[in-house]
Structures are given as structure tokens and as C-alpha cells.
XYZ file of C-alpha atoms in Angstrom:
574
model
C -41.173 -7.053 -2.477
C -41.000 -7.843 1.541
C -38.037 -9.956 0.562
C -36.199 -7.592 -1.293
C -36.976 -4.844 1.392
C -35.804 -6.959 4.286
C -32.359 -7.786 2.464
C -32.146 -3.971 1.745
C -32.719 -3.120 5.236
C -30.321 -6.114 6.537
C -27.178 -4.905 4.259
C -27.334 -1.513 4.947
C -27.944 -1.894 8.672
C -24.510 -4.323 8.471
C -22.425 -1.744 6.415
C -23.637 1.121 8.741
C -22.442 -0.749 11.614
C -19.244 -1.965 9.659
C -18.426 1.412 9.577
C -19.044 2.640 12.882
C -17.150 -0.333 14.308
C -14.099 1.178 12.288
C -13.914 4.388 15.376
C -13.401 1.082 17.816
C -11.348 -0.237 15.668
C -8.745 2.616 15.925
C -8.955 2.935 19.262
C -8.018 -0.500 20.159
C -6.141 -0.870 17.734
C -7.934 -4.127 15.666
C -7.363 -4.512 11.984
C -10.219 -3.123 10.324
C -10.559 -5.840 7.889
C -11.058 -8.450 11.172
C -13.501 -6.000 12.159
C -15.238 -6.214 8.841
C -15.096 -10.223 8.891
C -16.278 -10.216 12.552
C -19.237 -8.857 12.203
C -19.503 -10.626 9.184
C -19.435 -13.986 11.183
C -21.711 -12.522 13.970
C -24.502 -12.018 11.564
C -23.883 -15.195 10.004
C -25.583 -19.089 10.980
C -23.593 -19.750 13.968
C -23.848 -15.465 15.057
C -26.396 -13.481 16.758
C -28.457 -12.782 13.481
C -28.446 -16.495 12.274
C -28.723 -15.534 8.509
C -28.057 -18.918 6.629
C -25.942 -18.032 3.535
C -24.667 -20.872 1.235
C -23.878 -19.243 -2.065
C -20.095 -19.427 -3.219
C -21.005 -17.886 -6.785
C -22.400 -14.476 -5.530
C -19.196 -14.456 -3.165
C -17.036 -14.998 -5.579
C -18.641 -12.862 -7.619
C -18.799 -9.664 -5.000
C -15.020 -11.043 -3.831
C -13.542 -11.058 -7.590
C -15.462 -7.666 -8.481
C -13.989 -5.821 -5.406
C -10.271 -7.278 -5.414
C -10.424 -5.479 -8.954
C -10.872 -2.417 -7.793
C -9.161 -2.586 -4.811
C -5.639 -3.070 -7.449
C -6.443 -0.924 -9.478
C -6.884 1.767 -6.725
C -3.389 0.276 -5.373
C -1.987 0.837 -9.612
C -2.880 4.502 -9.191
C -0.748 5.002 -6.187
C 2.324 3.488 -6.916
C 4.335 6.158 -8.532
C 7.314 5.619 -10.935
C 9.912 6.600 -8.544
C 8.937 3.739 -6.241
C 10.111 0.820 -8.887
C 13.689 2.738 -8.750
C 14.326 0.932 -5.501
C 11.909 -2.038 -5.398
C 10.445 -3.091 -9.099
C 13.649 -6.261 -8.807
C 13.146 -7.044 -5.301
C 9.154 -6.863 -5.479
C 9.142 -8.896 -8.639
C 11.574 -12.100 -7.127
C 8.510 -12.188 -3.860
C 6.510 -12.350 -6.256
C 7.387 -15.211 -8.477
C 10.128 -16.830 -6.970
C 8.841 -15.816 -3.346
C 5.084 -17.203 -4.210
C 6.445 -20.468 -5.144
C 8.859 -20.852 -2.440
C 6.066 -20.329 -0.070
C 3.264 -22.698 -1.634
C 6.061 -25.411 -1.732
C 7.300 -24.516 1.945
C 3.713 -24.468 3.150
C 2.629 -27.770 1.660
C 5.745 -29.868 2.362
C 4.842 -28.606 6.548
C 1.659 -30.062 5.894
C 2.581 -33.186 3.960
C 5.287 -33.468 7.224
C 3.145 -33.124 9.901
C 0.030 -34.482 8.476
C 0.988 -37.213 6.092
C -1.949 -35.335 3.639
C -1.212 -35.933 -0.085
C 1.713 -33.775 -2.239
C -1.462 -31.888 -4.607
C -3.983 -31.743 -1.832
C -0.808 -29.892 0.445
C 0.208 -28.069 -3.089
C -3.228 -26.372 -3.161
C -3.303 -25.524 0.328
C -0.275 -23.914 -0.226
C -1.234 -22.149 -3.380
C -4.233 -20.337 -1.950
C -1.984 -19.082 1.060
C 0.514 -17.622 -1.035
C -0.671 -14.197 -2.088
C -0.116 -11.629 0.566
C -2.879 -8.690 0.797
C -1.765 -5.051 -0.026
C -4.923 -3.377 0.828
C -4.648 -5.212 4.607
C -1.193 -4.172 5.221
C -1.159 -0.140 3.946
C -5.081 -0.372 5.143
C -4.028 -1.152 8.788
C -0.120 1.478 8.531
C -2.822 4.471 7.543
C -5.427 3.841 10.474
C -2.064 3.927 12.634
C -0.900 7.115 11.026
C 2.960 5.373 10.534
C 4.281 5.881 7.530
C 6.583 3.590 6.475
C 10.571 4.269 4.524
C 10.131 3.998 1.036
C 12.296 0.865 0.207
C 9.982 -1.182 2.567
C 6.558 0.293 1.406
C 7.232 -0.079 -2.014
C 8.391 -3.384 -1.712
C 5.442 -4.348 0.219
C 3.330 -2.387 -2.380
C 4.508 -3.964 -5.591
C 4.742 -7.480 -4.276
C 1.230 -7.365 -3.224
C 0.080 -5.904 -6.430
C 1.959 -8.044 -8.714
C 1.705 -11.679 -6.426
C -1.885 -12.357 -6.789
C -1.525 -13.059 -10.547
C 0.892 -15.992 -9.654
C -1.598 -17.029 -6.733
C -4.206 -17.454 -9.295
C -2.687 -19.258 -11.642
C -1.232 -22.066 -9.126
C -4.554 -22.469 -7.616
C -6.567 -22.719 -11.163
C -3.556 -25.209 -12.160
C -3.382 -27.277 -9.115
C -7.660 -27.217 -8.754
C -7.925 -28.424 -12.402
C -5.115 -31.202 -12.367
C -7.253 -32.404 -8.455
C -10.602 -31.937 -10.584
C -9.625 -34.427 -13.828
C -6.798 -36.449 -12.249
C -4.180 -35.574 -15.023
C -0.811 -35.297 -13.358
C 1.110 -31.806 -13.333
C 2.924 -31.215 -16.129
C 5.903 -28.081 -15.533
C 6.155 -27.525 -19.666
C 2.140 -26.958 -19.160
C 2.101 -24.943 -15.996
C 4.874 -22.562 -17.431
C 3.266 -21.690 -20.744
C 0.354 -20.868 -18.764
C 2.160 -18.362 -16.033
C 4.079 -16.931 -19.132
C 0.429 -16.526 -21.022
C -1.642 -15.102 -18.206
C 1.533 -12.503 -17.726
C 1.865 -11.668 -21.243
C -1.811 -11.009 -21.981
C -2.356 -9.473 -18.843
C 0.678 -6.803 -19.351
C -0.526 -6.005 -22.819
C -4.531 -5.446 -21.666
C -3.154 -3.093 -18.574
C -1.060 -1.165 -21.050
C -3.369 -1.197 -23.532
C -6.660 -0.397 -21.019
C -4.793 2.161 -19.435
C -3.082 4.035 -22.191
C -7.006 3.928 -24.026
C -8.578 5.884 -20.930
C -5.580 8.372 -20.634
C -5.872 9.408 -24.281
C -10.159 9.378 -24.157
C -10.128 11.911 -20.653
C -7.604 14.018 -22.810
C -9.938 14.330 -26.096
C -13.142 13.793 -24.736
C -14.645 16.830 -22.641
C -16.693 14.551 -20.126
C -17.661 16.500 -17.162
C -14.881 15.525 -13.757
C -18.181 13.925 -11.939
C -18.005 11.323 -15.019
C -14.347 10.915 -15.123
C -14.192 8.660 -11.892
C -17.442 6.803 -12.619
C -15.385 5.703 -16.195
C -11.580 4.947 -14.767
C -14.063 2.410 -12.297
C -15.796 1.259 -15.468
C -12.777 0.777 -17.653
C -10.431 -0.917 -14.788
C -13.903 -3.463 -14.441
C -14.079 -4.431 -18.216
C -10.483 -4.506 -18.674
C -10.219 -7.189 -15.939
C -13.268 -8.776 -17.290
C -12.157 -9.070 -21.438
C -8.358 -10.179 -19.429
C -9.790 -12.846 -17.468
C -11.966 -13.934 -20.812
C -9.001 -14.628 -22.508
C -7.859 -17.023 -19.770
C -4.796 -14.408 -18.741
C -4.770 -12.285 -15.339
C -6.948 -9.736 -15.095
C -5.586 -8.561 -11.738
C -2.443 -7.836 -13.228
C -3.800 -6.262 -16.564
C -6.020 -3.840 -13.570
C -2.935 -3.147 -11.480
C -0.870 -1.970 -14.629
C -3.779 -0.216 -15.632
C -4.242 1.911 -12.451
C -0.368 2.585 -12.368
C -0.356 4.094 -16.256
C -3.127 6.551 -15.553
C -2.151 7.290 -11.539
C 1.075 8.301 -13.462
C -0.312 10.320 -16.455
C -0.624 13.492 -14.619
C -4.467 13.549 -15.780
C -5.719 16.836 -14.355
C -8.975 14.837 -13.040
C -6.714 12.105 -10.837
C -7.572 13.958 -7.586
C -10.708 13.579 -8.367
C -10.264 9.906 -9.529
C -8.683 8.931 -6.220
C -11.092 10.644 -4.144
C -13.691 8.237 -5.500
C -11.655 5.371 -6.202
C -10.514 5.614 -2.192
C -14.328 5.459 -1.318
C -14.786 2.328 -3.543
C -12.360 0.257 -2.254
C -13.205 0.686 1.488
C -16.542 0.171 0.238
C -15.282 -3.190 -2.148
C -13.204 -4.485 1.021
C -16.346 -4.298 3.789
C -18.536 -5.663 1.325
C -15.917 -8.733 0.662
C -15.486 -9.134 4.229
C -18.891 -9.200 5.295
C -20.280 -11.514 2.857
C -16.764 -14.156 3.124
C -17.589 -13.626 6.963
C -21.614 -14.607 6.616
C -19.968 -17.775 4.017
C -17.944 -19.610 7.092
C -19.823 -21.487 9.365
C -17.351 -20.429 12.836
C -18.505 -23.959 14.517
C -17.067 -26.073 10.931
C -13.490 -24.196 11.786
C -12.618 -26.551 14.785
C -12.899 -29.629 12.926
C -9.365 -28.710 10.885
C -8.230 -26.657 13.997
C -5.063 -28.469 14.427
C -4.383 -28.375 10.641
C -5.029 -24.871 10.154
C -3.361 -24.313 13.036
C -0.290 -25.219 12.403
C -0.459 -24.492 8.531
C -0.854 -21.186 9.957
C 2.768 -20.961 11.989
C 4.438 -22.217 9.160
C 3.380 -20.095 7.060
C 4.399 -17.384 9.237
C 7.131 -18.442 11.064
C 9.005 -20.446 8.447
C 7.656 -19.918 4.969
C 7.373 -16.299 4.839
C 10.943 -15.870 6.593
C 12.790 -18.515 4.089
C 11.015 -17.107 1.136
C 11.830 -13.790 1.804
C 15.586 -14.417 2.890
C 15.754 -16.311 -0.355
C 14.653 -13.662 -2.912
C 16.239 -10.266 -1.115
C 19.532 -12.069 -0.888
C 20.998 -10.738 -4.347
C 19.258 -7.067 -3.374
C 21.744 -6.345 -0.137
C 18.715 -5.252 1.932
C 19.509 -4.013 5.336
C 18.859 -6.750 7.845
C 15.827 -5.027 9.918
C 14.048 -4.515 6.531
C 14.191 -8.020 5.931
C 13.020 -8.670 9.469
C 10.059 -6.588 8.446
C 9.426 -7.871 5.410
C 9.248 -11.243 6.135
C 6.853 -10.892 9.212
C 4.405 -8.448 7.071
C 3.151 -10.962 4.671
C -0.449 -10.255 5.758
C -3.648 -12.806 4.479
C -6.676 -10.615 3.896
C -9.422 -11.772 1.766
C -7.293 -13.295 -1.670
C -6.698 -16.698 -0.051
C -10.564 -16.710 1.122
C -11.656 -15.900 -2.584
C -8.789 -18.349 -4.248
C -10.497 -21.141 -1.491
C -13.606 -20.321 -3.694
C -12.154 -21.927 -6.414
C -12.021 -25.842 -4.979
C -15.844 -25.493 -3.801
C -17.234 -23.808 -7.336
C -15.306 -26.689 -8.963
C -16.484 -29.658 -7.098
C -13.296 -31.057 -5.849
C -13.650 -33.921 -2.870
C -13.044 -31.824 0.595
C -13.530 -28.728 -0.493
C -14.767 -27.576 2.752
C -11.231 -28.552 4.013
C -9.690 -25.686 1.570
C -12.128 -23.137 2.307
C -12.006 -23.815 6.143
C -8.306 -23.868 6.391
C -7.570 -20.691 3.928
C -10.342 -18.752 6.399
C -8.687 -19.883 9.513
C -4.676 -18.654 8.319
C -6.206 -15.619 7.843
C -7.676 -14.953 10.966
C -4.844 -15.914 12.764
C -2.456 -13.590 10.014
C -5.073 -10.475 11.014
C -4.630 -11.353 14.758
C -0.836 -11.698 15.337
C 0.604 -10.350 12.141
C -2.149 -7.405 12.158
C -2.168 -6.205 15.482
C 1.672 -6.710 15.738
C 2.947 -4.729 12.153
C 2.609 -1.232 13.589
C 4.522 -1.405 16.995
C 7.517 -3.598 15.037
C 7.736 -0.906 12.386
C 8.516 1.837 15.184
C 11.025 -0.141 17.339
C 12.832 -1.677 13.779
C 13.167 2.126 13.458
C 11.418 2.113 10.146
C 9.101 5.030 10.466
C 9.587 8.209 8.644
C 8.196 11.072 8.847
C 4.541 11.934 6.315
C 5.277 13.793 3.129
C 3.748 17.072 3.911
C 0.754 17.558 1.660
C -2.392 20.017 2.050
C -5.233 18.874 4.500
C -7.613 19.737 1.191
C -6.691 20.134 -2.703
C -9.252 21.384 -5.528
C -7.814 20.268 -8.913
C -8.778 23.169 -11.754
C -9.005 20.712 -14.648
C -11.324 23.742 -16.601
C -8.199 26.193 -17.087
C -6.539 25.902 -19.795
C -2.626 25.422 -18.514
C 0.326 23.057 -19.866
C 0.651 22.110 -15.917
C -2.351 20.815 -13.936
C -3.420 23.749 -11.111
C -4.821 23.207 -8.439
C -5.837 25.278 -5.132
C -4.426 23.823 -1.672
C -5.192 24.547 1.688
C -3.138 24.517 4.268
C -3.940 24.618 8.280
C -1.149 26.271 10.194
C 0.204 24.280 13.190
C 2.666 24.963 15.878
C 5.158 23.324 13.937
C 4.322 24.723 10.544
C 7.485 27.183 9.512
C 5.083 29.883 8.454
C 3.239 30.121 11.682
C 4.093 34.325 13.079
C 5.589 34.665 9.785
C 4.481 37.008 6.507
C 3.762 35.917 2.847
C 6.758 37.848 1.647
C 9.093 36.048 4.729
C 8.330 32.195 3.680
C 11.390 30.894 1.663
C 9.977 28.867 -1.298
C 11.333 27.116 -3.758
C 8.613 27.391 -6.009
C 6.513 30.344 -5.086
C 2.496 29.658 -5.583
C -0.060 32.470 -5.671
C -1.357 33.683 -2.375
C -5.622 33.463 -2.123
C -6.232 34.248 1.124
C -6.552 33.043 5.046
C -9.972 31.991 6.772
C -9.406 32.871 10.258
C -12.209 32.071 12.865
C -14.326 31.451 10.203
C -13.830 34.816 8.479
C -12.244 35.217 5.203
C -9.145 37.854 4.748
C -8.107 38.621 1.334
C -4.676 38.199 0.593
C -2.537 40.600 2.156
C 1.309 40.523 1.729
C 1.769 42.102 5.422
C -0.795 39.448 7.300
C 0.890 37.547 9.521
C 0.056 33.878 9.790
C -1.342 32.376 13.487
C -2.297 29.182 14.422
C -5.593 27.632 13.309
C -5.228 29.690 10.531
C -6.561 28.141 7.017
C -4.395 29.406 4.321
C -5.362 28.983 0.879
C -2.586 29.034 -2.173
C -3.158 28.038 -6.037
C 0.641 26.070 -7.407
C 1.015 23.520 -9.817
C 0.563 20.221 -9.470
C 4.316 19.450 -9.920
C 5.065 21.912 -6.957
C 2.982 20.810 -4.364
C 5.727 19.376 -1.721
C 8.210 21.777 -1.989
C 5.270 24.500 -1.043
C 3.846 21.672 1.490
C 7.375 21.384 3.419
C 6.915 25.727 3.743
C 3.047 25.627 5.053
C 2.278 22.185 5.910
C 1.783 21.101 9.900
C 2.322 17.298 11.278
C -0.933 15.725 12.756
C -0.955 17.027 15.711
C 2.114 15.532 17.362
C 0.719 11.894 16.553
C 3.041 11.392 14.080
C 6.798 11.294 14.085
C 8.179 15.143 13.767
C 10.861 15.632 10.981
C 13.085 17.646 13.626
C 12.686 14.350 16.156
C 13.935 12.179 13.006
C 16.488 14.034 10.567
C 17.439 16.548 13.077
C 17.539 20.096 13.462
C 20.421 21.129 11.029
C 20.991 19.760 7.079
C 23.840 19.383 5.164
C 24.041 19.480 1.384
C 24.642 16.196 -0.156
C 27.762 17.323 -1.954
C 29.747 17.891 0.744
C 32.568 15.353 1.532
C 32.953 13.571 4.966
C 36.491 15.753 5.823
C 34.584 19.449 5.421
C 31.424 17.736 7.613
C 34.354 16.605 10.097
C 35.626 19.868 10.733
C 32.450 20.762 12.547
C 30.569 17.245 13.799
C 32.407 14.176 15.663
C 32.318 11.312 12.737
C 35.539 9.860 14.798
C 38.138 8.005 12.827
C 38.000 7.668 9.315
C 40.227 6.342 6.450
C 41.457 8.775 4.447
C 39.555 7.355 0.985
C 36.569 7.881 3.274
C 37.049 11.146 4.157
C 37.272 12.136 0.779
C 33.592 10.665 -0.511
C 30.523 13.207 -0.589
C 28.181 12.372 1.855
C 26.006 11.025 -1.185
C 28.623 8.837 -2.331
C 29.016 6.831 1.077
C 25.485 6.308 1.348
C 25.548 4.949 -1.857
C 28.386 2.410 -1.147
C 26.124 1.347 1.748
C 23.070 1.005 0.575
C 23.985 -0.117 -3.248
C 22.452 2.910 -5.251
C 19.005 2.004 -3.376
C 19.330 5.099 -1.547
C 15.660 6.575 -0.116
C 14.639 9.069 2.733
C 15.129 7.827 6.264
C 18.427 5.679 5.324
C 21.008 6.458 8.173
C 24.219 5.664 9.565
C 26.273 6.857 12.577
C 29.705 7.919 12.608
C 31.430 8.596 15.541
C 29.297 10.910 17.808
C 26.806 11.712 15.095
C 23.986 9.798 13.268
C 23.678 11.378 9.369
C 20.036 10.983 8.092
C 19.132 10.990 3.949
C 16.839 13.664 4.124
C 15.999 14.161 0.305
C 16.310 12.236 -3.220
C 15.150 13.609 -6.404
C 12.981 11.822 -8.808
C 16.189 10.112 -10.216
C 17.490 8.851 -7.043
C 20.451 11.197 -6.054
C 20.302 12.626 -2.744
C 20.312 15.859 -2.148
C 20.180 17.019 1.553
C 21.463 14.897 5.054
C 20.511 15.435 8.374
C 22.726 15.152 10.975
C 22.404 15.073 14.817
C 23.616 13.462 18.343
C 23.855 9.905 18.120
């Protein structure tokens, strides 16, 4: 009972201080997930705590268990309108990009350090898989939100990579563990099986919970507690079958984050706690597995696996697979240096050590060591290159708090939003019956110095003011751009970025020239609509925060509707 106390005490004492450590974190700027497999490593045989911790099963139990919930969390928040711009591109990293970088990666290592072509192939493999849940984890702590071509990219490849990881690793352990040779006709019908099965159990999984919340009245505390459920024995029954259970969870998440459920607020709000909580538990207990003082004896190795990974791999790799896609050159830049480790290769290293294979320390040691060094330079450094490659956009404006009404009866989900006005907010000194919406919602009421006011068409709105509306679900930008405030000035103003004035996507380049400097043009130029020419430019790929500059003027795409077509520019000084 003592025992079982004393571990009690210990974990809880290490995820209370996880957390706290997360304020530092912020300040100074540290990816959290280091953080996490710090203090990990502090408590651990060579740290202050000197808790001896040999078991690979329970970690990659805890590691598999979280990673699953972590993608499906990642499924719910990619929305359909990101695959218009970056399903092709996201796919090629991928697949194409995955290999490229295992093969890249090992042939460095079979270069440099004469090791054998599987041994180098495995190394390789577990390194391949980049970490969504590090990258956007470490972009939200720094309040930068990123232009939609880039995140989704990021997003998708990260979502949809690990499957491919897995399945090289499993391949490459197996064919070290019994000596057979690799055979390609082998290794491809087992990608094309563990993609095939794992599609069909995501659509399946996830088309099974969207029609049981729709029949089943289950009370919206429940609701959360089963999409967790479900997404864990969907990935389980997958990863039975021998097929990917990571993708079957990702697919999963997407179907339902895009089913317009009534109870997804309430789904993310849970799932969001989950995975932070999944992620310091994986980091922590990976971080108590590595012994810090058995890292220098592959130092050199790791080392410079490490720098080839990111200084040649990554870049070739991506070059390679965003070639056919025409992506603007500073995107690639970005691209290529954000393939972030987190905690998949550490859990794929598990794989060599539960099998037995001869120096599987070596794996484990090495795949913990790239990722340190990923966390350090790539971590700290993802942020700051984002703002000067000029690939910052402004937040979507969204309430500070939403409470979904999943009870009423309606054919679109209500909800009720509140919104705190800023200095910058356009309703700020303004009345209800003065704010131009598109979409008008139904006034509640303002709390002002903690007092409520009923709604009142003649109030007029100050700052600090919390006004509550009730809208539809489907509505909730277009009021959001009306009420909505920025954070405070710590994130990038849409007036700073777009510009003060915008011009309706329809209009051609000759009636914008009659009033702005766009200097010299053809005449077939001058004829295009301004969402024509950014569509010759960017291919068709057109999202918010695309620009160019014409003569004296830099024109900014502004908005795009759900099918892609633009709809509003904004212009200013170049």
C-alpha cells in the first residue's frame, strides 16, 4: 500500500511541476515538450531524484496510448478547407518525403561511419516521422499563427507520416531480428495493407460515432468521455489487424471534427486537456527511460546523424516532393527547417529494444539524442524564422468563450459567444443597431464591471466590456471579425498586415490603377481581376496572407471562401 502511495505521490508531484514549469517555459521561450523531457531526465537515475526505471513495455505502452490521442485530437482540427491547398503536397512528405529522408539519413551514417546499410536503414526509419503536436504545440505558446498553405502542410504531413514511420521501422526491425533480407514486393504489400485497412477503420470508426451522438441522447459530459473511447479502440482493433492504427485515429478525428456535431466544442475542450495531459505523461516517463550519462557514448554518431538530418535530409526531401506544387520559395525554406522530432522517433526506438535486436541501446540512444538537439535548435528557432520569412498572419477572430446549446432543437448548431471588447475591436463606442454584420446574431446582454445590463439597443459598447451574443455555429467569424479584439497587441494586428483599406476581389488591375501606384503593367495584365492574378501566381493555391507588390503598393489576399475564390484584397504602401 506504501508502495503504491509513494508512486502516487511521486507522479503527481512530477506532473504538478511539469505544469508549472510550462509559465517558465513561455517566458524564455523553451519548447514545452523539452521542458516535459527535462524534468523527466532530472528525476530519472542519473537526475536529482535517482528513480531507476527500466521498463520499455509500460513506455511503450503510455507512449503508443497517448500518440493516439494526441492524432486524433490533431483529426478533429484539420478542417476540409485545409486539404484544398495542401492534401497533394502533405501526402508526397509523407510517403515520398519519409523515404527520401530514412534513405538520406542512413546513407550519412553508412558515409561517415562505415555502420551497416539495415543497421543505418533503421536509424533512419525511426527519425523519419516529424511531430505535429511539437510544432503547432510550440506556434500556440508563441501566439504566431501561421498562413494557411504552410500550417496545413505541416498539419497533414505530420498526421499522415507516422503511419509510413511505423511501418519502415516494424519492416526493417523484423528483417534485423530473423536475418531474412528485404524484399520491396513484401515491404509494398505491407505499406499498401496498413493504408488500406487503416483508411477503412478511420472511416468506418468515425462515421459509427457521428451517427450514435446523433441517435443516442447521451448526456454532453458523456459525449467526450466516448469520442476518447472510440478513437482508443479503433486504433486498438486497427493495429490488431496488423494495419495503422494512427492513421485509422487521424481519419477518425477529421470525420467527426468535420460533422458539425453540436457537442464538438465540448469534445475539443476535453480532447485539448487530454493531449497536453498524453504528451507530459509521454515525456516524462521517455525522459525517466534514458540514462543522460549512456548518451555520450554515441555522441559523435548522434551528433552528426542529427545535422544531417536537419541540414541535408529534411532540405532535399522537402525540395524533392514540393517541386511539382510551385510553392513559394520562403515556404519551402520553412518547411524544410520545421521538421520537428518530438516523442514518435523515441517510441519507434522502442521497437528494436522490445524485440531483442543486438545494440538496441544504440537505436534508442541515438533516436533520444536527434531529438533533443531537433527541440533545441529547430524548437527554439521555428517562431522567430516564421516572423522574419514574413509568414505570420493575423488570428481568426473567434470569441474568448463559446457555450454550445446542443439541447435546442435547431437544423443549425447554436451556440452563445462572448466577446471582450478591446481597443481595437470595431464595436468599441459603438451601438448594437450601428455594428455592420453580415449575419446578424441575437443580442443577450453586456457584463460591465461585473454587473450585468440587459440588452439594450441604445447601450453603447466600452472597453472591458463582456458582450454576450447567441449565432449559429456557421456564423461565428463573420460576427467575430464585428466584436472580436486581438490579444492585446501581442499578436500581429490585421490593419499592420492587410492594411487599412480593401478592395473587392472582382475588380481588375486598370480600375485599382486609377487610384494606387501598381507602376507599369502589360496591357493583358491590366485587364485580370485582382483574383485572377493571384491565381496565375500562386497556381489556384490561393490562401489569406498571399501578397505581391506592384509598383508603389503591396496587395494582400484578405479573404477566400470555403471553395477557394478570393473575395477581398488589401492594399497598402509598399
Amino acid at each position: 500500500m506504501n508502495d503504491v502511495i509513494g508512486i502516487m505521490l511521486l507522479g503527481g508531484a512530477l506532473l504538478v511541476f511539469s505544469i508549472l514549469a510550462s509559465v517558465l517555459s513561455n517566458r524564455i521561450g523553451a519548447p514545452l515538450l523539452l521542458v516535459f523531457l527535462c524534468i523527466g531526465m532530472l528525476a530519472g537515475e542519473d537526475g536529482v531524484l535517482g528513480i531507476e526505471f527500466d521498463n520499455p513495455q509500460l513506455s511503450f505502452f503510455i507512449g503508443s496510448l497517448a500518440l493516439a490521442i494526441i492524432l486524433f485530437d490533431g483529426g478533429m482540427r484539420t478542417h476540409q478547407d485545409r486539404f484544398r491547398v495542401a492534401l497533394w503536397p502533405a501526402i508526397s512528405l509523407s510517403t515520398l518525403g519519409v523515404a527520401l529522408t530514412c534513405t538520406i539519413t542512413a546513407a550519412g551514417a553508412v558515409w561517415l561511419f562505415d555502420l551497416p546499410w539495415p543497421t543505418a536503414m533503421l536509424i533512419g526509419a525511426l527519425l523519419s516521422s516529424t511531430d505535429a503536436a511539437a510544432v503547432f504545440g510550440i506556434f500556440q505558446s508563441r501566439g504566431v499563427t501561421l498562413k494557411q498553405r504552410v500550417a496545413s502542410t505541416l498539419e497533414i504531413e505530420s498526421g499522415t507520416n507516422d503511419p509510413m514511420a511505423v511501418i519502415l521501422t516494424m519492416t526493417l526491425t523484423t528483417a534485423l531480428a530473423t536475418g531474412a533480407s528485404l524484399d520491396m514486393l513484401s515491404l509494398g504489400t505491407n505499406v499498401l495493407w496498413q493504408l488500406v485497412i487503416g483508411l477503412v477503420a478511420g472511416w468506418i470508426g468515425g462515421q459509427a460515432f457521428i451517427q450514435l451522438v446523433r441517435r443516442i441522447p447521451l448526456d454532453f459530459t458523456f459525449v467526450p468521455l466516448l469520442a476518447a473511447a472510440s478513437a482508443i479502440l479503433v486504433f486498438s482493433l486497427t493495429a490488431k489487424a496488423n494495419a495503422s492504427g494512427f492513421l485509422a485515429v487521424y481519419l477518425m478525428g477529421y470525420l467527426i471534427g468535420n460533422a458539425r456535431l453540436p457537442q464538438l466544442v465540448h469534445i475539443l475542450q476535453v480532447q485539448d486537456g487530454l493531449t497536453w495531459l498524453g504528451q507530459i505523461l509521454m515525456f516524462l516517463i521517455l525522459g525517466l527511460l534514458v540514462t543522460p550519462s549512456h548518451l555520450m557514448d554515441n555522441a559523435a554518431l548522434s551528433l552528426s546523424v542529427a545535422l544531417i538530418l536537419i541540414f541535408i535530409a529534411r532540405p532535399l526531401a522537402t525540395l524533392i516532393c514540393l517541386a511539382p506544387f510551385s510553392f513559394p520559395w520562403r515556404e519551402q525554406v520553412f518547411i524544410s527547417w520545421v521538421g520537428l522530432r518530438g516523442a514518435v522517433p523515441i517510441i519507434l526506438a522502442l521497437y528494436p529494444w522490445l524485440s531483442g535486436l543486438e545494440y538496441q541501446a544504440l537505436y534508442f540512444d541515438v533516436a533520444f539524442f536527434v531529438v533533443l538537439i531537433s527541440l533545441l535548435v529547430q524548437g527554439w528557432t521555428m517562431a522567430p524564422l516564421a516572423r522574419w520569412l514574413g509568414l505570420e498572419v493575423p488570428p481568426i477572430p473567434e470569441p474568448a468563450q463559446r457555450v454550445p446549446l446542443e439541447s435546442l432543437p435547431s437544423a443549425d448548431p447554436l451556440e452563445v459567444w462572448c466577446f471582450p471588447i478591446g481597443t481595437d475591436s470595431l464595436a468599441l463606442e459603438h451601438h448594437w443597431q450601428e455594428l455592420n454584420f453580415t449575419h446578424r446574431p441575437c443580442f443577450i446582454g453586456v457584463l460591465r464591471d461585473n454587473e450585468w445590463l440587459q440588452a439594450d439597443p441604445a447601450l453603447r459598447f466600452k472597453q472591458d466590456d463582456q458582450v454576450l451574443v447567441m449565432g449559429r455555429v456557421a456564423d461565428i467569424e463573420s460576427v467575430s471579425r464585428v466584436l472580436a479584439s486581438s490579444n492585446e497587441g501581442k499578436q500581429l494586428r490585421e490593419s499592420d498586415f492587410f492594411g487599412a483599406f480593401s478592395l473587392h476581389a472582382s475588380l481588375t488591375l486598370a480600375e485599382v490603377a486609377e487610384f494606387y501606384p501598381l507602376g507599369e503593367l502589360p496591357e493583358e495584365k491590366r485587364q485580370l481581376s485582382l483574383a485572377d492574378f493571384f491565381g496565375r501566381k500562386f497556381h489556384r493555391r490561393v490562401v489569406v496572407g498571399d501578397n505581391l507588390t506592384l509598383g508603389g503598393v503591396v496587395l494582400t489576399v484578405r479573404q477566400v471562401d470555403e471553395a477557394g475564390n478570393i473575395e477581398s484584397v488589401g492594399i497598402k504602401e509598399a
